[in-house]
Every structure is written in C-alpha cells, then in structure tokens.
Short mmCIF file of C-alpha atoms and ligand atoms in Angstrom, two decimals:
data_model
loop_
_atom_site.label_atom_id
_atom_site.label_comp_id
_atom_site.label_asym_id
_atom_site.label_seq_id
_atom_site.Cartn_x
_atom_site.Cartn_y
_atom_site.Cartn_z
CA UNK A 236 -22.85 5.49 10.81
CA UNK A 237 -25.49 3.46 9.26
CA UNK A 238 -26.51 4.77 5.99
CA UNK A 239 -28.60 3.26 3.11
CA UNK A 240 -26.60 2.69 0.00
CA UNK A 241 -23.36 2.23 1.32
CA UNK A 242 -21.86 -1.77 0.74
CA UNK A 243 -20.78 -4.07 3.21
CA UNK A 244 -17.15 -4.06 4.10
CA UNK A 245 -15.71 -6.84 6.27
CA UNK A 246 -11.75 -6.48 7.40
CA UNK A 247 -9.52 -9.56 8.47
CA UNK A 248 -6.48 -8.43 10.53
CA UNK A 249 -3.56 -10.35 11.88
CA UNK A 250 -1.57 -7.56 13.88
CA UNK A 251 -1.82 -3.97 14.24
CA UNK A 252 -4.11 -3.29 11.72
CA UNK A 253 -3.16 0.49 10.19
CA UNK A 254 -4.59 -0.62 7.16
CA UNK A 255 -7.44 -1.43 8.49
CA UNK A 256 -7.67 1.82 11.02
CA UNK A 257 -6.67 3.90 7.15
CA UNK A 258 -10.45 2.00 5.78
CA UNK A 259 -12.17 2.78 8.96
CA UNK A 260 -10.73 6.65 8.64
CA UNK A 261 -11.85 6.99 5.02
CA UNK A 262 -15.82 5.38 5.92
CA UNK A 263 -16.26 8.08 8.20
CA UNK A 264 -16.69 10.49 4.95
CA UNK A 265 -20.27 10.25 4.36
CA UNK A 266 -19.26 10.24 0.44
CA UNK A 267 -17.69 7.09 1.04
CA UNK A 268 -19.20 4.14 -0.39
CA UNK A 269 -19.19 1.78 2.09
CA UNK A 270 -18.78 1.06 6.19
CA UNK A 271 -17.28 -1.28 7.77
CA UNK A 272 -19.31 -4.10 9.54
CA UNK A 273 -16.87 -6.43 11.15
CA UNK A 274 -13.28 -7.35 12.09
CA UNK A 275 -12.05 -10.65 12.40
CA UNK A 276 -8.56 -11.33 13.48
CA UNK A 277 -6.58 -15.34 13.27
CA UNK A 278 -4.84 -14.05 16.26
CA UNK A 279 -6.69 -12.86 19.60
CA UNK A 280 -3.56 -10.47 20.13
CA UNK A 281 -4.00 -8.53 17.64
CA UNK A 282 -3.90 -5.00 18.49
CA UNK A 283 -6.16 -3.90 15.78
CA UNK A 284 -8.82 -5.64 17.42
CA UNK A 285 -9.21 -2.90 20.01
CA UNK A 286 -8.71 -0.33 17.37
CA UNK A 287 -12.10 -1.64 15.50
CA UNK A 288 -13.70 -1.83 19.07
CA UNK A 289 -13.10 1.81 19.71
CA UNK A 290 -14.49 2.21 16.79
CA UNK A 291 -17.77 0.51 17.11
CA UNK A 292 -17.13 -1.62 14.92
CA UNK A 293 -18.04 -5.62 15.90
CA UNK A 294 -14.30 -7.30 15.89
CA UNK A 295 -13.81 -11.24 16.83
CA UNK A 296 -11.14 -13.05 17.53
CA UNK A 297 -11.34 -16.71 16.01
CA UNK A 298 -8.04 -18.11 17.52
CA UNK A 299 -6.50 -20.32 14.54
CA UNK A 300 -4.69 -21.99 17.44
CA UNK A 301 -8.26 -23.50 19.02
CA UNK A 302 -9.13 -25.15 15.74
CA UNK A 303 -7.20 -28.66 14.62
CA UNK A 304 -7.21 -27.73 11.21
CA UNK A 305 -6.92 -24.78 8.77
CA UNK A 306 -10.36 -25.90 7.15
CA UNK A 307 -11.93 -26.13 10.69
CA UNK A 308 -10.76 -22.79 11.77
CA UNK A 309 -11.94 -21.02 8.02
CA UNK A 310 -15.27 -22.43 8.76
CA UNK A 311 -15.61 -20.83 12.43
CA UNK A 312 -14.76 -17.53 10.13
CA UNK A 313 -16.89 -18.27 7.28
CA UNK A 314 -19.52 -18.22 9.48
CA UNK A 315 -19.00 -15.15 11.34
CA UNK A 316 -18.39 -13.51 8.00
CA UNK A 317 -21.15 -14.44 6.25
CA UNK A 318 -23.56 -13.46 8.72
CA UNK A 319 -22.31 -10.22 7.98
CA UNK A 320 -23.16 -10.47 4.76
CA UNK A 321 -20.24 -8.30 3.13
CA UNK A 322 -20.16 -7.23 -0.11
CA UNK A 323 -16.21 -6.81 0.22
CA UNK A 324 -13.54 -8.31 1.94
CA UNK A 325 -10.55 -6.71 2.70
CA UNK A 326 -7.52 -8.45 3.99
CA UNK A 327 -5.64 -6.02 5.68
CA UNK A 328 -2.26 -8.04 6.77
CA UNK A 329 -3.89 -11.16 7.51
CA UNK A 330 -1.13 -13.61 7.91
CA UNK A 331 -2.59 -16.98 6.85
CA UNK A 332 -2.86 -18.62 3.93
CA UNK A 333 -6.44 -19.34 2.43
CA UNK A 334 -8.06 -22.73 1.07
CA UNK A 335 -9.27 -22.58 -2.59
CA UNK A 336 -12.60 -22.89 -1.52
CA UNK A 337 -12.17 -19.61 0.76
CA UNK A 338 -11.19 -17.47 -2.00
CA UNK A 339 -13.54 -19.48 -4.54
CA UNK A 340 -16.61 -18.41 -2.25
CA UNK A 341 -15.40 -14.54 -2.57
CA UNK A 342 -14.40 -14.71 -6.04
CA UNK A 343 -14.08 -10.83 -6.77
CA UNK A 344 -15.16 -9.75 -4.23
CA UNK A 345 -11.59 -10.05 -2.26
CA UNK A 346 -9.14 -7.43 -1.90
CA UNK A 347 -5.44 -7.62 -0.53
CA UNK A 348 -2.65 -5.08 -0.10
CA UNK A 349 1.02 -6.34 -0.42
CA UNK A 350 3.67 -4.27 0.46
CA UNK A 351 5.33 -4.03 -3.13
CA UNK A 352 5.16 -3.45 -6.68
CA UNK A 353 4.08 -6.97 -7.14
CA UNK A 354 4.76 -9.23 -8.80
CA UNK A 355 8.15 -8.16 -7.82
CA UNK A 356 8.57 -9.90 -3.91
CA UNK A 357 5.82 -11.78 -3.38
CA UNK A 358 5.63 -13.17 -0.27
CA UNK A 359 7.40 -12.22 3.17
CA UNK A 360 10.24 -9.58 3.85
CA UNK A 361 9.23 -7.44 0.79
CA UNK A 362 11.36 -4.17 1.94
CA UNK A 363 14.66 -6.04 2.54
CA UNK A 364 14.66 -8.00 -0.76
CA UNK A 365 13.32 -4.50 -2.67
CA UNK A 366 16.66 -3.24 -0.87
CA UNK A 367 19.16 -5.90 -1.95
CA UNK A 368 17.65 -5.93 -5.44
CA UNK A 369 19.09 -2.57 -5.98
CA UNK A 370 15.61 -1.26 -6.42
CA UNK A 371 15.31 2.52 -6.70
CA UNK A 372 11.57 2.74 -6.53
CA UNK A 373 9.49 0.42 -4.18
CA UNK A 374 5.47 0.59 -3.74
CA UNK A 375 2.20 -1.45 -2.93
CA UNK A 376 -0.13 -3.20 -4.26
CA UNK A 377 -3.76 -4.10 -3.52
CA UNK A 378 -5.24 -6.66 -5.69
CA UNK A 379 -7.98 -8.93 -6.11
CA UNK A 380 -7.45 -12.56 -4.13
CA UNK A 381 -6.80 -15.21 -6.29
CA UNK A 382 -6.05 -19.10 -5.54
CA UNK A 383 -2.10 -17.94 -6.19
CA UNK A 384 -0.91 -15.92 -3.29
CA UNK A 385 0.13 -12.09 -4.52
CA UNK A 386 -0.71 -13.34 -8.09
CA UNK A 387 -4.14 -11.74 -8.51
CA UNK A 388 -5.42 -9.07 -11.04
CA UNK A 389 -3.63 -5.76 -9.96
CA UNK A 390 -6.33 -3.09 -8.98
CA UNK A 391 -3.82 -0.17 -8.17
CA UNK A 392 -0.61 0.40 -7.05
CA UNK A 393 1.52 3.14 -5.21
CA UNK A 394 5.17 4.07 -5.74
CA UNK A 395 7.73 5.65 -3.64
CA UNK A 396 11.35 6.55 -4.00
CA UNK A 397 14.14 4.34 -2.48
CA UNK A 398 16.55 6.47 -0.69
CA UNK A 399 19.89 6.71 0.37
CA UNK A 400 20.62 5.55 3.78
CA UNK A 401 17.39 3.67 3.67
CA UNK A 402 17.12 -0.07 5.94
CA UNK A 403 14.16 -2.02 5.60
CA UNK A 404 12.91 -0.70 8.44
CA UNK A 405 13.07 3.02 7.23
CA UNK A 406 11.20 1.80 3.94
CA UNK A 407 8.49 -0.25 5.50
CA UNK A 408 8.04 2.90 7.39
CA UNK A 409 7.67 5.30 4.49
CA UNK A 410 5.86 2.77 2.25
CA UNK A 411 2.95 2.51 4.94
CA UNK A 412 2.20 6.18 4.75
CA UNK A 413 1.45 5.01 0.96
CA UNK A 414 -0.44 1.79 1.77
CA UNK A 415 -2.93 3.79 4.14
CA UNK A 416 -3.72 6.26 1.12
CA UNK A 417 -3.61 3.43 -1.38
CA UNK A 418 -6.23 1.02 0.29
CA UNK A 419 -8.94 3.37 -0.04
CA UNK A 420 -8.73 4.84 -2.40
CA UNK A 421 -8.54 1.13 -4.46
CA UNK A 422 -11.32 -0.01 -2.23
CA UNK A 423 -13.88 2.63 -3.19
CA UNK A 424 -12.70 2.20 -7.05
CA UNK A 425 -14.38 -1.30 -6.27
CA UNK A 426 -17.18 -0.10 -4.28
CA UNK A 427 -18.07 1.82 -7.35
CA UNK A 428 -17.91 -0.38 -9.61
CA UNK A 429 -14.93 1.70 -11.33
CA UNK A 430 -13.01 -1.96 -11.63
CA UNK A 431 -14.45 -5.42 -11.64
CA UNK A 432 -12.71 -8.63 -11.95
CA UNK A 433 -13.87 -10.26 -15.28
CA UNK A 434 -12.19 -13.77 -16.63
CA UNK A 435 -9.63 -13.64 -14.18
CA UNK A 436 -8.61 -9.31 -15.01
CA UNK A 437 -9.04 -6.59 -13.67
CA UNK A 438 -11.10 -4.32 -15.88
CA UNK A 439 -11.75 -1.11 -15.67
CA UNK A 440 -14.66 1.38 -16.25
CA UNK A 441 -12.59 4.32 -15.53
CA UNK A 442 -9.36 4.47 -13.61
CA UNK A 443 -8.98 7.71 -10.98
CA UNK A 444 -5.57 8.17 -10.38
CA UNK A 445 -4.05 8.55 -6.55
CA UNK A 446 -1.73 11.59 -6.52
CA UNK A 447 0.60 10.68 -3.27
CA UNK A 448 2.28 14.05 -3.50
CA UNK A 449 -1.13 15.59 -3.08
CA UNK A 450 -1.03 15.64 0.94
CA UNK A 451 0.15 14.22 3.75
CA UNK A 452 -1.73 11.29 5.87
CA UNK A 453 -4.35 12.46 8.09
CA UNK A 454 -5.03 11.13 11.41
CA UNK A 455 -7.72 8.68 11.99
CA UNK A 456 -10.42 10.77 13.42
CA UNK A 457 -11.43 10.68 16.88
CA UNK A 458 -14.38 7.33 17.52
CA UNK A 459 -16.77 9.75 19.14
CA UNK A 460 -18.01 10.55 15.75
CA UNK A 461 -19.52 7.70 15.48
CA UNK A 462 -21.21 7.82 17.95
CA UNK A 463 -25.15 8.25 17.69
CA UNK A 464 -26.52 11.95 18.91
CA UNK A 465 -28.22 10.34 21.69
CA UNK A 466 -25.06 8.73 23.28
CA UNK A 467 -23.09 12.03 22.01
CA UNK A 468 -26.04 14.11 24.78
CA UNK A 469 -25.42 11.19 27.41
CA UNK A 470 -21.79 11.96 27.44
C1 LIG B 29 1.18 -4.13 5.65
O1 LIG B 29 2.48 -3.74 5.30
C2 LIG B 29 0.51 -4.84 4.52
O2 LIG B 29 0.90 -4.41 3.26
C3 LIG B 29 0.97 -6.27 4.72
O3 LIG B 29 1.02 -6.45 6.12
C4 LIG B 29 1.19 -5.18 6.74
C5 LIG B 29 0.04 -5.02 7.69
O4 LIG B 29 0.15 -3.88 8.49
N1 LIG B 29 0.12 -7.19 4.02
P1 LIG B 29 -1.11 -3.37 9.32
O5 LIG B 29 -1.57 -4.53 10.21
O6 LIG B 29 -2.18 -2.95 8.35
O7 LIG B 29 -0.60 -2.23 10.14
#
C-alpha cells in the first residue's frame, strides 16, 4: 500500500472506530493522498483496534489506565506517534481530553470530527440535545484541534435533516452515514493543501464541496487488497 508521495496519517480511536475504518476505506484509492500508518487507542478494548489489524495497519493499545497521570500516559503516545512520523493526525472518537502541550506539538496538523454543526453542542450527547433544541437540521463537523475542545477552525461540515419520529439513537445512526463521507473527504482537502490553518483560521485555497445526496456509503473493502502480490500467490 506503500506509495511515494502519499503523507503520513496517524488515527487515535477510543471505541469502534467507523470513522477510522471510513479513512482506511478511502486510502485504499490509489488517488488518495495519504495512508494510514498507525492506530493508537486510550482503551485496549477498543474494537477498532482489530479493525486496523485486519487491515495491516500497526494499531497499539496504550492503556490510559496503566499510567498515573494524563501527562505520563500522552508521553507513552507521543512516543509511539512520533516514531511514526505523521504528517496528520486524525482523532477519530478519541475520548480523552488533551494537554496544551499535545495539541501545541500538532498545531495544524490535528483533525477532529464532532458529531454536530458545531459550535452548536459541543461536548457529549450531541444527538439528544440537537433533539430537545427543536433542531430541524443536525450535521458534523471535523475541525482543526485547538487548546478549546470543539472550538477549533471549522474545515467542513455535513448536514442532514431531522425527522419525525426521530430518538437520538435513530439520528446518531443517520448522522454517521454522513461522518464516514465527511472525514475524508475533509482529510484529503488537508492532505492537499486545499485548507491550512493560518493565525488560528481555517483558510482556504479552494473549497470542493461534498454532495451527500450524491451516493450511498460504500462498504469498506475487503483487507486482502492490501495485501502484497506475493502473500496474495501464498494464499
Ligand atoms: C463519532 O460519532 C464521532 O463523531 C465522535 O465519536 C463517534 C466515534 O465513532 N467524535 P467511531 O468510533 O468512529 O465509530
């Protein structure tokens, strides 16, 4: 999957990790600009740990639970991560809060997707309050990673209809189907160089619009593709 060119995309995962599996799907294009080099997951449950593995793709668990602190445990990450040398980091429902000096050290270079039009609901339970609120649209966000948690510069967003009958669950549901197209496609407007964070905005070269009506998701493709000829031959 290796190919010259493409930058250096590092994931960190708490859970299930779709978002991550929707990055993983769109690197297998070979007009992608990037691949993903390694997972890292706070939590050594989390499912999409496996997903990465199947995947080929190097994925650690660095248990926040075996370190005494929340500095102690960002170095054990810091240093997995930067031997990987990433050119992006994507936080893909990572559920723990970073130090200054974490986000400091990838100024720009960090990426988050929140489950809503932010800065409407920041923070937890996004679906349920976008519910109560009345709201008739709901969406996603991915933006760059600022010191202010779901306060950095907006990179692109997604939008979907509230309807009837709907329960947070229902919505969270619908709105995923958004966040796996969304991710990408903001993640390779970075890769490019389309957007850039510049004095604390997001500013754009050019801005290529997501059309969500345009089709459906597709399924992550099956990991034997990445596989190298030879092991393809050995079976
Ligand atoms: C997503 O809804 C994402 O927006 C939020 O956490 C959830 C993670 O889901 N930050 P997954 O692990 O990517 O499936």
């Amino acid at each position: 999957m290796s190919r010259a060119g493409r930058k250096r995309i590092a994931v960190l995962i708490s859970g299930r990790g779709s978002n991550m599996g929707a990055i993983i799907a769109a690197c297998m294009d070979p007009d992608f600009p990037g691949e993903v080099k390694l997972v890292i997951a706070n939590r050594p449950d989390a499912a999409g740990l496996e997903t990465a593995r199947r995947y080929g793709i190097p994925a650690h668990a660095i248990d926040q639970k075996a370190y005494d602190s929340r500095e102690a445990h960002e170095r054990a990450v810091l240093d997995v991560l930067e031997a990987a040398q990433p050119d992006v980091v994507c936080l893909a429902g990572y559920m723990r809060l970073l130090t200054d000096d974490f986000v400091r050290r990838f100024e720009g270079r960090m990426i988050n997707i929140h489950p809503s039009l932010l800065p409407l609901f920041p923070g937890l339970d996004t679906h349920a309050r976008a519910l109560s609120a009345g709201m008739r649209i709901h969406g996603c966000t991915v933006h760059y990673v600022t010191e202010r948690m779901d306060e950095g510069p907006i990179i692109a967003q997604a939008a979907i209809a509230v309807e009837p009958g709907d329960t947070a669950e229902k919505l969270a549901e619908r709105l995923l189907r958004a966040e796996h197209r969304l991710y990408p496609h903001a993640l390779k407007m970075v890769l490019d160089g389309e957007v850039r964070m510049v004095n604390g905005q997001a500013t754009y070269r050019r801005r290529t619009p997501l059309r969500l009506e345009d089709d459906g998701e597709a399924p992550l493709p099956a990991p034997q593709i990445l596989l190298s000829p030879d092991a393809r031959r050995n079976g």
